[in-house]
Amino acid sequence: MLVNEVTDILEELAPLAYAEDFDNVGLLVGDTKAEVSGILVTLDTLENVVDEAIENNCNLIVSFHPIIFSGLKKITGKTYVERVVIKAIRNNIAIYSMHTALDNSKDGVNAKICEVLGIESPEILIPQKRTIKKLTTYVPHADAETLKTALFEAGAGNIGNYSHCSFVNEGTGSFQAESDAKPVKGNIGDIHLEKETQIHVTYQKSQEGKVLNALFKNHPYDEVAFEVYSLENTNQHIGMGMIGTLKNPMEELAFLNHIKKTMNASGIRHSTLLAKPVQKIAVLGGSGAFAISAAKAAGADIFISADIKYHQFYEAEDKMVIADIGHYETEQFTKNLLVDYLTKKIPNFAIRLAESKTNPIKYL
């Protein structure tokens, strides 16, 4: 199996098209065509993780956090980032990062937190915008159904729990084939009128390459007239954070203790307790202060995240409890999720869960 074959499988779970603009995801180090001897899955790629990969004959590291986040102007080994890159290159080890692509996946980081904590029926807390696109094209009547079928097979026409969705208009197209054209309809130099079907389909941004390839491959004209739009509609299956419910309400303190035990948190920083049962829970792995208002608006009783600053705790405004359980703690089970996913997709292949410790924060 090649590196790019493994990363294609990972991108079925978390398409890179859904990563945030500021992020640095994908293959950061290595050759896409290298043969994979083994895969090591980790939260962070540090020097001890690369050493572990070497010891276990794993030449592909699948990491949640990107070791290269901003540009490197020099690679001299003066920083831990440079040392990791040098060691990986010297030992022919590829490094692939998923980060916010997996954050935004409905089966990613936040779904795993919900699973671990027993939060049921989770939904996306902040749906992502501009991830749904619309294709409009024009095709002769006789070819319309064949083209629609090809577009559907490529992933177009899926809306929520519905598939094969489209809208068509009937009309008349006109064109004049110039000297170098190869017209399927009409003759060179003549203005031709053709009864055509206008087809409208939507598709996920991550499917654009497949959809457009299907369009060009199955459209009869040598010059295909088409339009692509990015829609402002939010995507109910892609986005940051999740919100769901506990099967039974719990007292605030009891639930905080449940979080501490279940998530192996060394300490929880939280806002004022409101002396009422909690049942509706919002979660966002990693630095999630930006989602406080969304959690309140969604009616969450508790919002679980990390890296909350002093003044941001005030934003709870006695409407919910904010619980900061630690950055590492919110994301720690992500690597388990990835090992389970890869094991199901490529059984009988060497996939290891990294044992190296990567949490930089210690507690007294």
Coordinates of C-alpha atoms in Angstrom, one line a residue:
M1 CA 0.0 0.0 0.0
L2 CA 1.3 3.5 -0.9
V3 CA 1.2 6.6 1.2
N4 CA -1.3 8.3 -1.0
E5 CA -3.6 5.2 -0.8
V6 CA -3.7 5.5 2.9
T7 CA -4.3 9.2 2.9
D8 CA -7.1 8.8 0.4
I9 CA -8.8 6.5 2.9
L10 CA -8.2 9.1 5.7
E11 CA -9.8 11.8 3.5
E12 CA -13.0 9.8 3.2
L13 CA -13.4 10.4 6.9
A14 CA -12.1 13.9 6.9
P15 CA -11.8 15.6 3.5
L16 CA -9.0 18.2 3.6
A17 CA -11.4 20.6 1.8
Y18 CA -13.2 21.1 5.1
A19 CA -10.1 22.2 7.1
E20 CA -10.0 25.8 8.3
D21 CA -8.2 28.3 6.1
F22 CA -5.5 29.0 8.7
D23 CA -4.6 25.4 9.1
N24 CA -1.8 23.3 7.6
V25 CA -3.1 19.8 6.9
G26 CA -2.3 16.9 4.6
L27 CA 1.1 15.3 3.8
L28 CA 3.7 17.6 5.5
V29 CA 6.7 15.4 5.0
G30 CA 7.4 12.5 2.7
D31 CA 6.7 10.9 -0.7
T32 CA 3.1 10.2 -1.7
K33 CA 4.3 7.1 -3.8
A34 CA 6.4 5.5 -1.0
E35 CA 5.4 2.0 0.0
V36 CA 4.0 1.9 3.5
S37 CA 5.7 -0.5 5.9
G38 CA 3.6 0.5 8.9
I39 CA 1.4 3.3 10.3
L40 CA 1.9 5.0 13.7
V41 CA -1.1 7.1 14.9
T42 CA -0.4 10.0 17.3
L43 CA -1.9 13.2 18.6
D44 CA 1.4 15.1 18.1
T45 CA 4.5 14.4 16.1
L46 CA 7.4 14.9 18.5
E47 CA 11.0 13.5 18.4
N48 CA 10.1 10.6 20.7
V49 CA 7.2 9.8 18.4
V50 CA 9.5 9.6 15.3
D51 CA 11.8 7.4 17.4
E52 CA 8.9 5.1 18.2
A53 CA 8.0 5.0 14.5
I54 CA 11.6 4.0 13.7
E55 CA 11.7 1.3 16.4
N56 CA 8.5 -0.2 15.1
N57 CA 9.2 0.0 11.3
C58 CA 6.4 2.5 10.7
N59 CA 7.3 4.9 7.9
L60 CA 4.0 6.8 7.9
I61 CA 3.0 8.8 11.0
V62 CA -0.7 9.9 11.0
S63 CA -0.8 12.9 13.4
F64 CA -3.8 15.0 14.5
H65 CA -1.8 18.2 15.1
P66 CA 0.5 19.4 12.3
I67 CA 4.1 19.6 13.3
I68 CA 4.6 22.3 10.6
F69 CA 2.1 25.0 11.2
S70 CA 3.7 28.2 9.9
G71 CA 6.4 28.5 7.3
L72 CA 9.9 27.2 8.0
K73 CA 12.6 29.6 6.6
K74 CA 15.5 27.4 7.9
I75 CA 15.8 23.8 8.9
T76 CA 18.9 23.7 11.1
G77 CA 17.7 21.6 14.1
K78 CA 17.5 24.6 16.5
T79 CA 13.8 24.0 17.3
Y80 CA 11.9 20.9 18.1
V81 CA 9.9 21.3 14.9
E82 CA 13.1 21.5 12.7
R83 CA 14.5 18.4 14.6
V84 CA 11.4 16.4 13.9
V85 CA 11.4 17.3 10.2
I86 CA 15.1 16.4 9.9
K87 CA 14.8 13.1 11.7
A88 CA 11.7 12.1 9.6
I89 CA 13.4 12.9 6.3
R90 CA 16.6 11.1 7.3
N91 CA 14.6 8.0 8.1
N92 CA 12.2 8.2 5.1
I93 CA 9.2 8.7 7.4
A94 CA 6.2 10.5 6.0
I95 CA 4.0 12.7 8.3
Y96 CA 0.4 13.3 7.6
S97 CA -1.8 15.7 9.6
M98 CA -5.6 15.9 9.8
H99 CA -6.3 18.6 12.5
T100 CA -9.3 20.9 11.6
A101 CA -10.4 18.6 8.8
L102 CA -11.1 16.0 11.5
D103 CA -12.5 18.7 13.8
N104 CA -15.1 19.5 11.2
S105 CA -16.0 15.9 10.4
K106 CA -19.3 14.6 11.8
D107 CA -17.5 11.4 12.8
G108 CA -14.4 13.1 14.1
V109 CA -13.0 14.6 17.2
N110 CA -16.2 15.9 18.8
A111 CA -18.2 12.8 17.9
K112 CA -15.6 10.8 19.8
I113 CA -15.9 13.1 22.9
C114 CA -19.7 12.5 22.8
E115 CA -19.2 8.8 22.5
V116 CA -16.8 8.7 25.5
L117 CA -19.0 10.8 27.7
G118 CA -22.3 9.1 26.8
I119 CA -23.8 12.1 25.0
E120 CA -26.6 10.9 22.7
S121 CA -27.9 12.1 19.3
P122 CA -25.1 14.6 18.7
E123 CA -25.5 17.3 16.1
I124 CA -23.1 19.8 14.7
L125 CA -22.9 22.9 16.9
I126 CA -21.5 25.4 14.3
P127 CA -22.3 24.1 10.8
Q128 CA -19.7 25.2 8.2
K129 CA -20.7 27.6 5.4
R130 CA -19.7 27.6 1.8
T131 CA -19.1 23.8 1.7
I132 CA -22.0 23.1 -0.6
K133 CA -21.7 23.9 -4.3
K134 CA -24.1 24.1 -7.1
L135 CA -23.6 23.0 -10.7
T136 CA -25.7 24.2 -13.6
T137 CA -25.2 22.7 -17.1
Y138 CA -27.0 22.4 -20.4
V139 CA -27.3 19.2 -22.4
P140 CA -29.4 17.9 -25.3
H141 CA -32.7 16.3 -24.2
A142 CA -31.6 12.9 -25.3
D143 CA -28.5 12.9 -23.2
A144 CA -30.0 14.5 -20.0
E145 CA -30.7 11.3 -18.1
T146 CA -27.3 9.7 -18.9
L147 CA -25.5 12.8 -17.7
K148 CA -27.7 13.1 -14.5
T149 CA -26.9 9.5 -13.6
A150 CA -23.2 10.0 -14.0
L151 CA -23.3 13.1 -11.8
F152 CA -25.2 11.2 -9.2
E153 CA -22.7 8.4 -9.2
A154 CA -19.9 11.0 -8.7
G155 CA -21.5 12.3 -5.5
A156 CA -23.8 15.1 -6.8
G157 CA -27.4 15.4 -5.7
N158 CA -27.0 14.4 -2.1
I159 CA -28.9 16.7 0.4
G160 CA -29.0 15.6 4.0
N161 CA -30.7 12.1 4.0
Y162 CA -31.8 12.4 0.4
S163 CA -29.9 11.4 -2.8
H164 CA -30.4 11.8 -6.6
C165 CA -31.7 15.3 -6.0
S166 CA -31.8 17.6 -9.1
F167 CA -33.9 20.2 -10.8
V168 CA -34.3 20.6 -14.6
N169 CA -35.7 23.2 -17.0
E170 CA -36.4 22.7 -20.7
G171 CA -35.4 25.3 -23.2
T172 CA -33.5 26.1 -26.4
G173 CA -29.8 26.6 -26.7
S174 CA -28.0 28.4 -29.5
F175 CA -24.4 28.4 -30.8
Q176 CA -22.3 28.8 -33.9
A177 CA -19.5 26.3 -34.4
E178 CA -16.3 28.0 -35.6
S179 CA -13.7 26.5 -37.9
D180 CA -11.8 24.5 -35.3
A181 CA -14.8 23.2 -33.5
K182 CA -16.0 19.6 -33.6
P183 CA -19.8 20.0 -33.3
V184 CA -21.9 17.1 -32.2
K185 CA -24.9 19.1 -33.3
G186 CA -25.2 21.5 -36.2
N187 CA -22.6 22.5 -38.9
I188 CA -19.5 24.6 -39.0
G189 CA -20.4 28.3 -39.6
D190 CA -24.2 27.8 -39.0
I191 CA -26.1 29.2 -36.1
H192 CA -27.7 26.1 -34.5
L193 CA -30.7 25.9 -32.2
E194 CA -30.9 22.9 -30.0
K195 CA -33.6 21.7 -27.6
E196 CA -31.7 21.4 -24.3
T197 CA -32.2 20.4 -20.7
Q198 CA -30.8 22.7 -18.0
I199 CA -29.7 20.5 -15.0
H200 CA -29.1 21.9 -11.5
V201 CA -27.4 19.7 -8.9
T202 CA -25.7 20.4 -5.6
Y203 CA -22.6 18.6 -4.2
Q204 CA -20.1 18.7 -1.4
K205 CA -17.1 20.9 -2.0
S206 CA -14.8 17.8 -1.4
Q207 CA -16.5 16.0 -4.3
E208 CA -15.9 18.8 -6.9
G209 CA -13.1 17.0 -8.8
K210 CA -15.2 13.8 -9.2
V211 CA -18.3 15.7 -10.2
L212 CA -16.6 17.9 -12.8
N213 CA -14.8 14.9 -14.2
A214 CA -18.1 13.1 -14.6
L215 CA -19.6 16.2 -16.3
F216 CA -16.8 16.4 -18.9
K217 CA -16.6 12.7 -19.5
N218 CA -20.3 12.2 -20.0
H219 CA -21.4 15.4 -21.7
P220 CA -21.7 15.0 -25.5
Y221 CA -20.4 18.5 -26.5
D222 CA -16.8 19.2 -27.2
E223 CA -17.2 22.6 -25.3
V224 CA -19.3 22.1 -22.2
A225 CA -21.3 25.1 -20.9
F226 CA -21.5 25.0 -17.1
E227 CA -21.6 27.2 -14.1
V228 CA -20.4 26.5 -10.5
Y229 CA -21.6 28.5 -7.4
S230 CA -20.6 28.3 -3.8
L231 CA -23.7 28.4 -1.7
E232 CA -24.1 30.2 1.6
N233 CA -26.2 27.4 3.0
T234 CA -24.8 25.9 6.1
N235 CA -23.8 22.2 6.0
Q236 CA -25.6 20.1 8.7
H237 CA -23.0 17.4 8.4
I238 CA -19.8 19.5 8.5
G239 CA -18.7 21.9 11.2
M240 CA -17.2 22.7 14.6
G241 CA -18.3 21.2 17.9
M242 CA -21.3 19.0 18.7
I243 CA -24.4 19.2 21.0
G244 CA -26.4 16.3 22.3
T245 CA -28.1 15.0 25.4
L246 CA -27.5 12.7 28.3
K247 CA -29.9 9.8 28.5
N248 CA -30.8 11.0 32.1
P249 CA -30.2 14.4 33.7
M250 CA -27.3 14.7 36.1
E251 CA -26.5 17.1 38.9
E252 CA -23.8 19.6 37.7
L253 CA -21.1 18.5 40.2
A254 CA -21.8 14.8 39.5
F255 CA -21.4 15.4 35.8
L256 CA -18.2 17.4 36.2
N257 CA -16.8 14.5 38.2
H258 CA -17.9 12.1 35.5
I259 CA -16.0 14.2 32.9
K260 CA -12.9 14.3 35.1
K261 CA -12.9 10.5 35.5
T262 CA -13.9 9.6 32.0
M263 CA -11.6 12.1 30.3
N264 CA -8.7 11.5 32.7
A265 CA -8.6 15.2 33.5
S266 CA -6.1 16.3 36.2
G267 CA -8.3 19.3 36.9
I268 CA -11.3 21.2 35.5
R269 CA -11.7 24.9 35.5
H270 CA -15.3 25.9 35.3
S271 CA -17.7 28.9 35.6
T272 CA -20.3 29.3 38.4
L273 CA -22.5 26.3 39.0
L274 CA -26.2 27.0 38.5
A275 CA -27.6 24.5 41.0
K276 CA -29.8 22.8 38.4
P277 CA -29.6 19.4 36.6
V278 CA -27.8 19.2 33.3
Q279 CA -28.8 17.2 30.2
K280 CA -28.0 19.2 27.1
I281 CA -24.2 19.1 26.5
A282 CA -22.1 21.0 24.0
V283 CA -18.5 19.9 23.3
L284 CA -15.6 21.3 21.2
G285 CA -12.2 19.6 21.3
G286 CA -9.2 21.9 21.6
S287 CA -9.4 25.7 21.8
G288 CA -13.1 26.3 21.8
A289 CA -13.8 29.7 23.4
F290 CA -15.1 31.0 20.0
A291 CA -18.1 28.6 20.4
I292 CA -19.3 29.8 23.7
S293 CA -22.1 32.0 22.2
A294 CA -23.2 29.2 19.9
A295 CA -23.4 26.8 22.8
K296 CA -25.6 29.3 24.7
A297 CA -27.8 29.9 21.7
A298 CA -28.3 26.2 21.3
G299 CA -29.5 25.9 24.9
A300 CA -26.5 23.9 26.3
D301 CA -26.5 23.3 30.1
I302 CA -22.7 22.7 30.0
F303 CA -20.1 23.6 27.3
I304 CA -17.0 21.4 27.5
S305 CA -13.8 22.7 25.8
A306 CA -10.3 24.0 26.5
D307 CA -8.0 27.0 26.6
I308 CA -10.7 29.3 28.0
K309 CA -9.3 32.7 29.1
Y310 CA -10.2 34.4 32.4
H311 CA -12.7 36.9 31.0
Q312 CA -14.3 34.4 28.6
F313 CA -15.7 32.5 31.6
Y314 CA -17.9 35.6 32.2
E315 CA -19.6 34.8 28.9
A316 CA -21.5 32.0 30.5
E317 CA -23.7 34.7 32.0
D318 CA -25.3 32.3 34.4
K319 CA -27.1 30.6 31.4
M320 CA -24.8 27.5 31.3
V321 CA -21.6 26.2 32.8
I322 CA -18.3 26.4 30.9
A323 CA -15.9 23.6 31.7
D324 CA -12.3 23.8 30.6
I325 CA -10.9 20.3 31.0
G326 CA -7.6 20.8 29.1
H327 CA -6.5 20.8 25.4
Y328 CA -4.9 17.4 25.4
E329 CA -7.7 15.9 27.4
T330 CA -10.4 16.9 24.9
E331 CA -8.5 15.5 22.0
Q332 CA -6.7 12.5 23.6
F333 CA -9.1 9.8 22.2
T334 CA -8.8 11.1 18.6
K335 CA -5.9 8.8 18.0
N336 CA -8.0 5.8 19.1
L337 CA -10.7 6.9 16.7
L338 CA -8.1 6.9 13.9
V339 CA -6.7 3.5 14.8
D340 CA -10.1 2.0 14.9
Y341 CA -11.1 3.6 11.5
L342 CA -7.9 2.5 9.7
T343 CA -8.1 -1.0 11.2
K344 CA -11.6 -1.4 9.7
K345 CA -10.6 0.0 6.4
I346 CA -7.3 -1.8 6.0
P347 CA -7.3 -4.9 8.2
N348 CA -4.2 -7.1 8.4
F349 CA -2.0 -4.0 8.1
A350 CA 0.5 -2.8 10.6
I351 CA -1.3 0.1 12.4
R352 CA 0.0 1.1 15.8
L353 CA -1.3 3.5 18.5
A354 CA 1.6 5.6 19.6
E355 CA 2.6 5.0 23.2
S356 CA 4.9 8.1 23.4
K357 CA 3.7 10.8 25.8
T358 CA 3.0 14.1 24.1
N359 CA 1.0 16.2 26.6
P360 CA 3.2 19.3 27.3
I361 CA 1.2 20.3 30.4
K362 CA 1.9 18.9 33.8
Y363 CA 0.0 19.4 37.1
L364 CA 1.2 19.5 40.7

